[in-house]
CSV table of C-alpha atoms in Angstrom, one decimal:
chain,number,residue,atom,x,y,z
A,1,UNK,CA,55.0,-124.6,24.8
A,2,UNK,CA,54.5,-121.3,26.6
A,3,UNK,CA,53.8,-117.9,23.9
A,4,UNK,CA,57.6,-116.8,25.1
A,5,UNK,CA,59.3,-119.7,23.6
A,6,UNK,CA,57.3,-119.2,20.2
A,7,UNK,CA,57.2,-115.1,19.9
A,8,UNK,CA,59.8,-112.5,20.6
A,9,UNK,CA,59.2,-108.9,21.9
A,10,UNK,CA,58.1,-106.1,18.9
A,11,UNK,CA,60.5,-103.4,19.2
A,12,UNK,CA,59.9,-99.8,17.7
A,13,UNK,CA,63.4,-98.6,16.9
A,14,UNK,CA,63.3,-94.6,16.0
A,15,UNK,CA,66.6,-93.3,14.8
A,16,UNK,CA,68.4,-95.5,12.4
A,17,UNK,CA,72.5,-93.6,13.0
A,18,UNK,CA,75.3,-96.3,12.8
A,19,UNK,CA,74.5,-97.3,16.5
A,20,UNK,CA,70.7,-97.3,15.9
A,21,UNK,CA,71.6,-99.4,12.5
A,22,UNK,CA,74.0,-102.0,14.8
A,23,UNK,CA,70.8,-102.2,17.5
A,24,UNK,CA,68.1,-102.9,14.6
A,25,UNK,CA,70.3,-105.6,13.3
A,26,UNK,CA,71.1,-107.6,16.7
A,27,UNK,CA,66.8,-107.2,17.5
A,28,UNK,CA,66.7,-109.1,13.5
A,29,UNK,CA,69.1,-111.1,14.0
A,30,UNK,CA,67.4,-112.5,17.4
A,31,UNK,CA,64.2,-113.0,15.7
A,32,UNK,CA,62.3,-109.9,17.7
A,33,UNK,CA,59.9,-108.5,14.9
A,34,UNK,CA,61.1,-104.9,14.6
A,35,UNK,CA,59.3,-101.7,13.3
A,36,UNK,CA,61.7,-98.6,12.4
A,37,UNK,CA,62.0,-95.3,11.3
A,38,UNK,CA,64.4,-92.5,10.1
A,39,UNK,CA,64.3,-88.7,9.0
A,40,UNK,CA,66.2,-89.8,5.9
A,41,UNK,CA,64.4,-93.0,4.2
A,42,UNK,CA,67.3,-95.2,2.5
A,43,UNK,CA,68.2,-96.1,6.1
A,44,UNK,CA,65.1,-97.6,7.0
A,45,UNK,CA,65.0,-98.9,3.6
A,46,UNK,CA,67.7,-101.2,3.8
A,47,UNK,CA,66.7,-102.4,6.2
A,48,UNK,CA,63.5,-103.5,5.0
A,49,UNK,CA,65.7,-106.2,3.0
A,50,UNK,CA,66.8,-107.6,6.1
A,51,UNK,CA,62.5,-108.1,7.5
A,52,UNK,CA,62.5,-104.7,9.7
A,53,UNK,CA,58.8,-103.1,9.0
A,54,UNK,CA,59.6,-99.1,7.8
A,55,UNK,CA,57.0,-97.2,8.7
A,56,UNK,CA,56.4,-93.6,7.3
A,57,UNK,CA,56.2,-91.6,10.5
A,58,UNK,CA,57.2,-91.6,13.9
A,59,UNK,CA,53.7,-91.7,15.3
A,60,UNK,CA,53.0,-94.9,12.7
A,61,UNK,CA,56.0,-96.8,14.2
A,62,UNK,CA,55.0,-95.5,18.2
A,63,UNK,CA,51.8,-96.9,17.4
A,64,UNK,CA,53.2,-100.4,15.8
A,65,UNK,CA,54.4,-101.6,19.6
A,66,UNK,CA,54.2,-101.2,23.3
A,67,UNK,CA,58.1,-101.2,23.1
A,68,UNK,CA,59.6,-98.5,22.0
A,69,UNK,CA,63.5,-97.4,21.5
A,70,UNK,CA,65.2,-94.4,21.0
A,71,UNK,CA,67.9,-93.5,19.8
A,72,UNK,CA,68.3,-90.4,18.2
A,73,UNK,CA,71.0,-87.5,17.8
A,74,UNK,CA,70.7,-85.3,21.2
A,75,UNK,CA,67.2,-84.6,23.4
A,76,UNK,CA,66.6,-81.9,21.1
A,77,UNK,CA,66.1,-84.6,18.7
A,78,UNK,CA,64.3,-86.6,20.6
A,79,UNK,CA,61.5,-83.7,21.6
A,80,UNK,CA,61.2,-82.8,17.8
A,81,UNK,CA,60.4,-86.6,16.8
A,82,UNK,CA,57.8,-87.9,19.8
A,83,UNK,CA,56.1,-85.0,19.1
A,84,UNK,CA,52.1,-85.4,17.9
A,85,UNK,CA,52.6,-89.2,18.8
A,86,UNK,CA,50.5,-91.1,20.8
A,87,UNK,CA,53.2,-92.7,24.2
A,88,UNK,CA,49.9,-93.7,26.0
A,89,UNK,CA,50.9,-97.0,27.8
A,90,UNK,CA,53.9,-97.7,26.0
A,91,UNK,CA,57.3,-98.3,27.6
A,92,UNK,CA,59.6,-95.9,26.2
A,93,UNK,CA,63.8,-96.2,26.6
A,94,UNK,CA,65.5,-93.8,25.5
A,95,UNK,CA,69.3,-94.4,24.3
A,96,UNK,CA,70.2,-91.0,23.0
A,97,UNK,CA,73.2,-89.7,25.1
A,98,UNK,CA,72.0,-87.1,27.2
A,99,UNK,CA,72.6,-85.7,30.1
A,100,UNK,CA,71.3,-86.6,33.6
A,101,UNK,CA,69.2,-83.3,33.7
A,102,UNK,CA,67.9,-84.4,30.4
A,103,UNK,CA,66.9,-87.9,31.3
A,104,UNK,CA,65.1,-86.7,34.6
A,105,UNK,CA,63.3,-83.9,32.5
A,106,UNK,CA,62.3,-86.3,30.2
A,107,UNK,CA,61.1,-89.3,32.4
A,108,UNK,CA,58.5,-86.7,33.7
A,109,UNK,CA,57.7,-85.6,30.1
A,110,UNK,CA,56.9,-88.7,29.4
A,111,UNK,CA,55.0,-89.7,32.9
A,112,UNK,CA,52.9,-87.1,31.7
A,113,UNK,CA,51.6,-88.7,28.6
A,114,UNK,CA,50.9,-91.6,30.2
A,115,UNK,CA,54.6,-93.6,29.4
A,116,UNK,CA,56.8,-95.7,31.4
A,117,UNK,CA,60.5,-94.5,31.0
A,118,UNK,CA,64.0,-96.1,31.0
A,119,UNK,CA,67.3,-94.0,30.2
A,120,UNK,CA,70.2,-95.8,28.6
A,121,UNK,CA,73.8,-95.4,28.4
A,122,UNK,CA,75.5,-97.3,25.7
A,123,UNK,CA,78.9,-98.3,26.7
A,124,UNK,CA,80.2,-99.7,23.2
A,125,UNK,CA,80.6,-98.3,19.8
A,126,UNK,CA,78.7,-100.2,16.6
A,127,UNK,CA,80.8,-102.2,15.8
A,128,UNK,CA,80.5,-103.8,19.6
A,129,UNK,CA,76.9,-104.4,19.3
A,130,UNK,CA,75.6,-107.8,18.4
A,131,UNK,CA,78.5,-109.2,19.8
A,132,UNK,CA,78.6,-110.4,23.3
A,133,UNK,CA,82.7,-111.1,23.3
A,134,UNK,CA,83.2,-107.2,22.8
A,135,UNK,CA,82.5,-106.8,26.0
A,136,UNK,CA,79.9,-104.2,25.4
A,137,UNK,CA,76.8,-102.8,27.6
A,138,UNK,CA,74.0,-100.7,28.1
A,139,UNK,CA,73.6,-98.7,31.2
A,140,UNK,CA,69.8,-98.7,32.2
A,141,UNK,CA,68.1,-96.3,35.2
A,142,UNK,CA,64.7,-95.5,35.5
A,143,UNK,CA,61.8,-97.8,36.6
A,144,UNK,CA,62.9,-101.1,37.5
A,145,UNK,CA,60.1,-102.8,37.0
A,146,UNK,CA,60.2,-101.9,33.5
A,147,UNK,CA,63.7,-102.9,33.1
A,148,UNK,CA,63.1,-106.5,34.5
A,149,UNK,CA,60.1,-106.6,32.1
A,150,UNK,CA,62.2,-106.0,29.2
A,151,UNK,CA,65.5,-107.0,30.3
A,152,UNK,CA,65.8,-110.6,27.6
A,153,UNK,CA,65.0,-108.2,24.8
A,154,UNK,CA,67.4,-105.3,25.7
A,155,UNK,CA,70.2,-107.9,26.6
A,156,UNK,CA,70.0,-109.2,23.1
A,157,UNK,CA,72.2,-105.9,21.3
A,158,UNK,CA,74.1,-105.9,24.5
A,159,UNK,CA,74.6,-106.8,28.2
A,160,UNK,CA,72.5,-104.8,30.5
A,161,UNK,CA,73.7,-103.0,34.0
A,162,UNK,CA,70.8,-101.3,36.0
A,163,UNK,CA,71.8,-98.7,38.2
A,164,UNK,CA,68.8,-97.2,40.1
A,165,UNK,CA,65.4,-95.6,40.3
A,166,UNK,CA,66.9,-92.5,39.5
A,167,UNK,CA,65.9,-91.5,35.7
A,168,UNK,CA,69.4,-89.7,35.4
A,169,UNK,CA,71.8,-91.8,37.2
A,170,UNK,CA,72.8,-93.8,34.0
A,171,UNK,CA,73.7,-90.7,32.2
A,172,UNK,CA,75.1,-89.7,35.1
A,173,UNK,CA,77.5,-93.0,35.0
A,174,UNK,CA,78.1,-92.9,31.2
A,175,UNK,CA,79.6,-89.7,32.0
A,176,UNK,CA,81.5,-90.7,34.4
A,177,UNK,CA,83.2,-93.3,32.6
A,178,UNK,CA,83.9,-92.0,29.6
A,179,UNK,CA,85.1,-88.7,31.4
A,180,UNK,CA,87.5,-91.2,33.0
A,181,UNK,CA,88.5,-92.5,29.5
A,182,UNK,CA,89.4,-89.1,28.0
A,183,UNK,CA,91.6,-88.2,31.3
A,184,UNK,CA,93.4,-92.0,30.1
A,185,UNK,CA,93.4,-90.8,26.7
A,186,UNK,CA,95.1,-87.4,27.9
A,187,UNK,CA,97.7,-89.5,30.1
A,188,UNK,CA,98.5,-91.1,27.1
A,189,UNK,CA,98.9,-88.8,24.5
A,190,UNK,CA,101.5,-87.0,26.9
A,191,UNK,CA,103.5,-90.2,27.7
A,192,UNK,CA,103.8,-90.4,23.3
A,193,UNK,CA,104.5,-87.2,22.9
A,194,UNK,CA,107.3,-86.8,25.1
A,195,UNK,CA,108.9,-89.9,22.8
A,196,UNK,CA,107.9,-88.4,19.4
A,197,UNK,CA,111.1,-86.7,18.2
A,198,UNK,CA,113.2,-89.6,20.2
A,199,UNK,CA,114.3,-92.5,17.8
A,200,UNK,CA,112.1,-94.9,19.8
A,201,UNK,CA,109.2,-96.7,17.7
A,202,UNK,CA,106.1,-95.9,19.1
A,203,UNK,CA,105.2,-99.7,19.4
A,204,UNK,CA,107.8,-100.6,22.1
A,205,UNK,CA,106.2,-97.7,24.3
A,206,UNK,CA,102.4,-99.1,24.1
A,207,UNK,CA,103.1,-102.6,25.8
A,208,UNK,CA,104.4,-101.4,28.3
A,209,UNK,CA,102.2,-98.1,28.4
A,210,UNK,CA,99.1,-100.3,28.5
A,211,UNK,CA,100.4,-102.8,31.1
A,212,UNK,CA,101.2,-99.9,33.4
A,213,UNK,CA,97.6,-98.4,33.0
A,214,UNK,CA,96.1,-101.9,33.9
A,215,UNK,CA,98.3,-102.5,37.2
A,216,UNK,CA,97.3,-98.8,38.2
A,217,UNK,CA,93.7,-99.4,37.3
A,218,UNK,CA,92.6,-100.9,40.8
A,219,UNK,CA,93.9,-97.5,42.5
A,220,UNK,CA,90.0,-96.8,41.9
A,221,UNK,CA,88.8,-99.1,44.5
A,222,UNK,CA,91.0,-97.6,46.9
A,223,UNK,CA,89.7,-94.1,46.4
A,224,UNK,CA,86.2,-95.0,46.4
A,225,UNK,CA,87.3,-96.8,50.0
A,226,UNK,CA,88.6,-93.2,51.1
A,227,UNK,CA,85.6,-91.7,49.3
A,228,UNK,CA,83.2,-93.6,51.7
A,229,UNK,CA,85.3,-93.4,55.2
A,230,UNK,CA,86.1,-89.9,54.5
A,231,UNK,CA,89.8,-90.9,55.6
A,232,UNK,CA,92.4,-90.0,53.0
A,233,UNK,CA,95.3,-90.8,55.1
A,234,UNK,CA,95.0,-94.6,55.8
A,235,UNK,CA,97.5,-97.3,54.5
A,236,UNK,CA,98.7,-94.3,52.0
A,237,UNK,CA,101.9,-95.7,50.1
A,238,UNK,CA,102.7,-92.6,48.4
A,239,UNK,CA,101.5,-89.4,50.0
A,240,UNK,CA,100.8,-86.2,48.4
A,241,UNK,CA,103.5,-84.0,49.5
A,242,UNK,CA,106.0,-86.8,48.1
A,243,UNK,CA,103.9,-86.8,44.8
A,244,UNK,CA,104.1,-82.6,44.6
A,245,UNK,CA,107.8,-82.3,45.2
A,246,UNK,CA,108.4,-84.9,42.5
A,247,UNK,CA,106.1,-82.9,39.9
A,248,UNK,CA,108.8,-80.6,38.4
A,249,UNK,CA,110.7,-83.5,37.3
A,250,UNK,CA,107.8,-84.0,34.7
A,251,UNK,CA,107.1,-80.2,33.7
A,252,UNK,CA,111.4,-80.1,33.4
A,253,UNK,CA,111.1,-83.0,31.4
A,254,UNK,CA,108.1,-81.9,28.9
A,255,UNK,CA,110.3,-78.6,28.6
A,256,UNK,CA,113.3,-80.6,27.3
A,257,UNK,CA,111.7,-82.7,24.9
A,258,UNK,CA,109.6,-79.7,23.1
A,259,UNK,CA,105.8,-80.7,24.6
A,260,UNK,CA,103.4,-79.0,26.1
A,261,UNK,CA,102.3,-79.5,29.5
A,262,UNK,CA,98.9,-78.5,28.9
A,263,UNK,CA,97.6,-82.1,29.8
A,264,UNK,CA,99.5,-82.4,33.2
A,265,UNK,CA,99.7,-78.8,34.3
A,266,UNK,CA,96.1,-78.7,35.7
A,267,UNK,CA,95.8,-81.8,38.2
A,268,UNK,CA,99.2,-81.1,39.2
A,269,UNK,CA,98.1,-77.2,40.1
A,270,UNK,CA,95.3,-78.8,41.8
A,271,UNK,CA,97.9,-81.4,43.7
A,272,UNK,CA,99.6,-78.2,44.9
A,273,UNK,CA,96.3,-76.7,46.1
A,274,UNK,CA,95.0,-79.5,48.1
A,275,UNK,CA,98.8,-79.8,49.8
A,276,UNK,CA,98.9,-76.1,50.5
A,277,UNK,CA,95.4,-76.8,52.4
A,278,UNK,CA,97.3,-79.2,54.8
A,279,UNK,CA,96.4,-82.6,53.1
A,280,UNK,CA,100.3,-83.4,52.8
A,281,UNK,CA,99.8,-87.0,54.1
A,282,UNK,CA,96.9,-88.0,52.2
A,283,UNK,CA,97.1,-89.7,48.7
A,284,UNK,CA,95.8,-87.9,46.0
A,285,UNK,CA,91.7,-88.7,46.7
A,286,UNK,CA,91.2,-84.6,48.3
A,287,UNK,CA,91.9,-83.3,44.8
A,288,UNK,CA,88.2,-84.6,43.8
A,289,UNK,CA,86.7,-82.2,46.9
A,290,UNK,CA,88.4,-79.6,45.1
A,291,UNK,CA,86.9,-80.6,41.9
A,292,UNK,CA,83.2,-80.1,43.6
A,293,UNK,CA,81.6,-76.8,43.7
């Protein structure tokens, strides 16, 4: 029987926040010996119940394992809790959402005191974590060879998705997505508020609503097609003068029904933008160059 089959991988957990708390109970519940610790005791604490070694300081529980996670309220957070311990020739991931800025600055902090570094992006909320039907993941960039090393123990809160060398890129795509979310979020609360004063129950809107997002979902494929060719003309259905002249129906329409079109008014200014700059038979992938400084 090989040591792997008999003993799991100590993790250090620092930072013990309702994700932290979902992450330290999935490592438990797995079996992985686990050493954590939290500015404010009772968390740690009750999770002492549950096997999970508290130790007193952050330097104790750096010390307790070559594995160590963190994931902590902002880099701020994270500078003001490494500091004065000992990351000599431990692997360090850091989960605390950052930015990609940060998690480059940091993977060269910690190069410099002798650490191998992973960022993290954590694409589910707590209640995700632990459970591998939720669908949720973590976002990984950074060394690969540290991510392959660790890979069975950081699968075990949630799935794992490497995305490159680059300490920042999985910021970088955490970002992205969830910035794509919002702009979904945004599409949505303008489609229910143009209903709210109608006698129409909110409930017969979101079927439909959330079958419409899902068939226009692959439209993402296609503009990372155009992205790469650099040709925002070919096989377009809809083009972007047709899409302009059909945008005062919707500001006509927000008028009527008392709603602001805050939400809308901006990509459609930028619609108008790109078309005034000639791009009349593309679809509606030139609004992102106008996006980038």
């Amino acid at each position: 029987m090989t040591q792997n089959a008999v003993e799991k991988t100590p993790v250090t957990l620092l930072g013990l926040g309702a994700m932290g708390t979902a992450l330290a109970r999935a490592w438990l519940a797995a079996g992985h010996p686990l050493t954590v610790w939290n500015r404010t005791p009772a968390r740690a604490a009750a999770l002492a119940t549950e096997g999970a070694r508290v130790a007193d300081t952050p330097a104790a529980a750096v010390a307790a394992n070559g594995l160590v996670v963190v994931c902590l309220l902002d880099d701020a957070s994270v500078t003001e809790v490494l500091a004065g311990t000992d990351l000599a020739d431990r692997d360090l991931v850091n989960l605390t959402t950052g930015t990609p800025a940060e998690a480059r600055a940091r993977a060269r902090w910690a190069r410099e005191r002798g650490a191998r570094y992973l960022d993290g992006g954590i694409m589910a909320v707590p209640p995700m974590i632990g459970v591998p039907q939720a669908g949720g993941y973590v976002l990984y960039s950074g060394s690969h060879e540290l991510f392959e090393r660790h890979r069975e123990t950081l699968a075990v809160p949630a799935g794992t998705t490497y995305v490159g060398e680059d300490a920042g890129f999985a910021a970088l795509y955490d970002v992205a997505l969830l910035s794509a979310m919002y702009g979904m979020f945004a599409g949505a609360a303008h489609a229910f508020a143009l209903i709210r004063k109608e006698d129409i129950d909110p409930a017969a809107l979101a079927p439909l609503l959330a079958d419409w997002l899902v068939a226009m979902a692959p439209a993402v494929h296609q503009t990372a097609d155009r992205l790469r060719s650099g040709d925002y003309t070919k096989n377009v259905v809809s083009h972007l003068a047709m899409q302009v002249a059909g945008t005062p129906t919707f500001l006509r329409t927000a008028e009527q029904q008392g709603v602001s079109p805050e939400l809308l008014s901006p990509y459609f200014e930028l619609m108008r933008h790109r078309l005034a700059e000639g791009g009349g038979k593309e679809d509606l992938t030139g609004v992102i160059d106008l996006l980038v400084h």
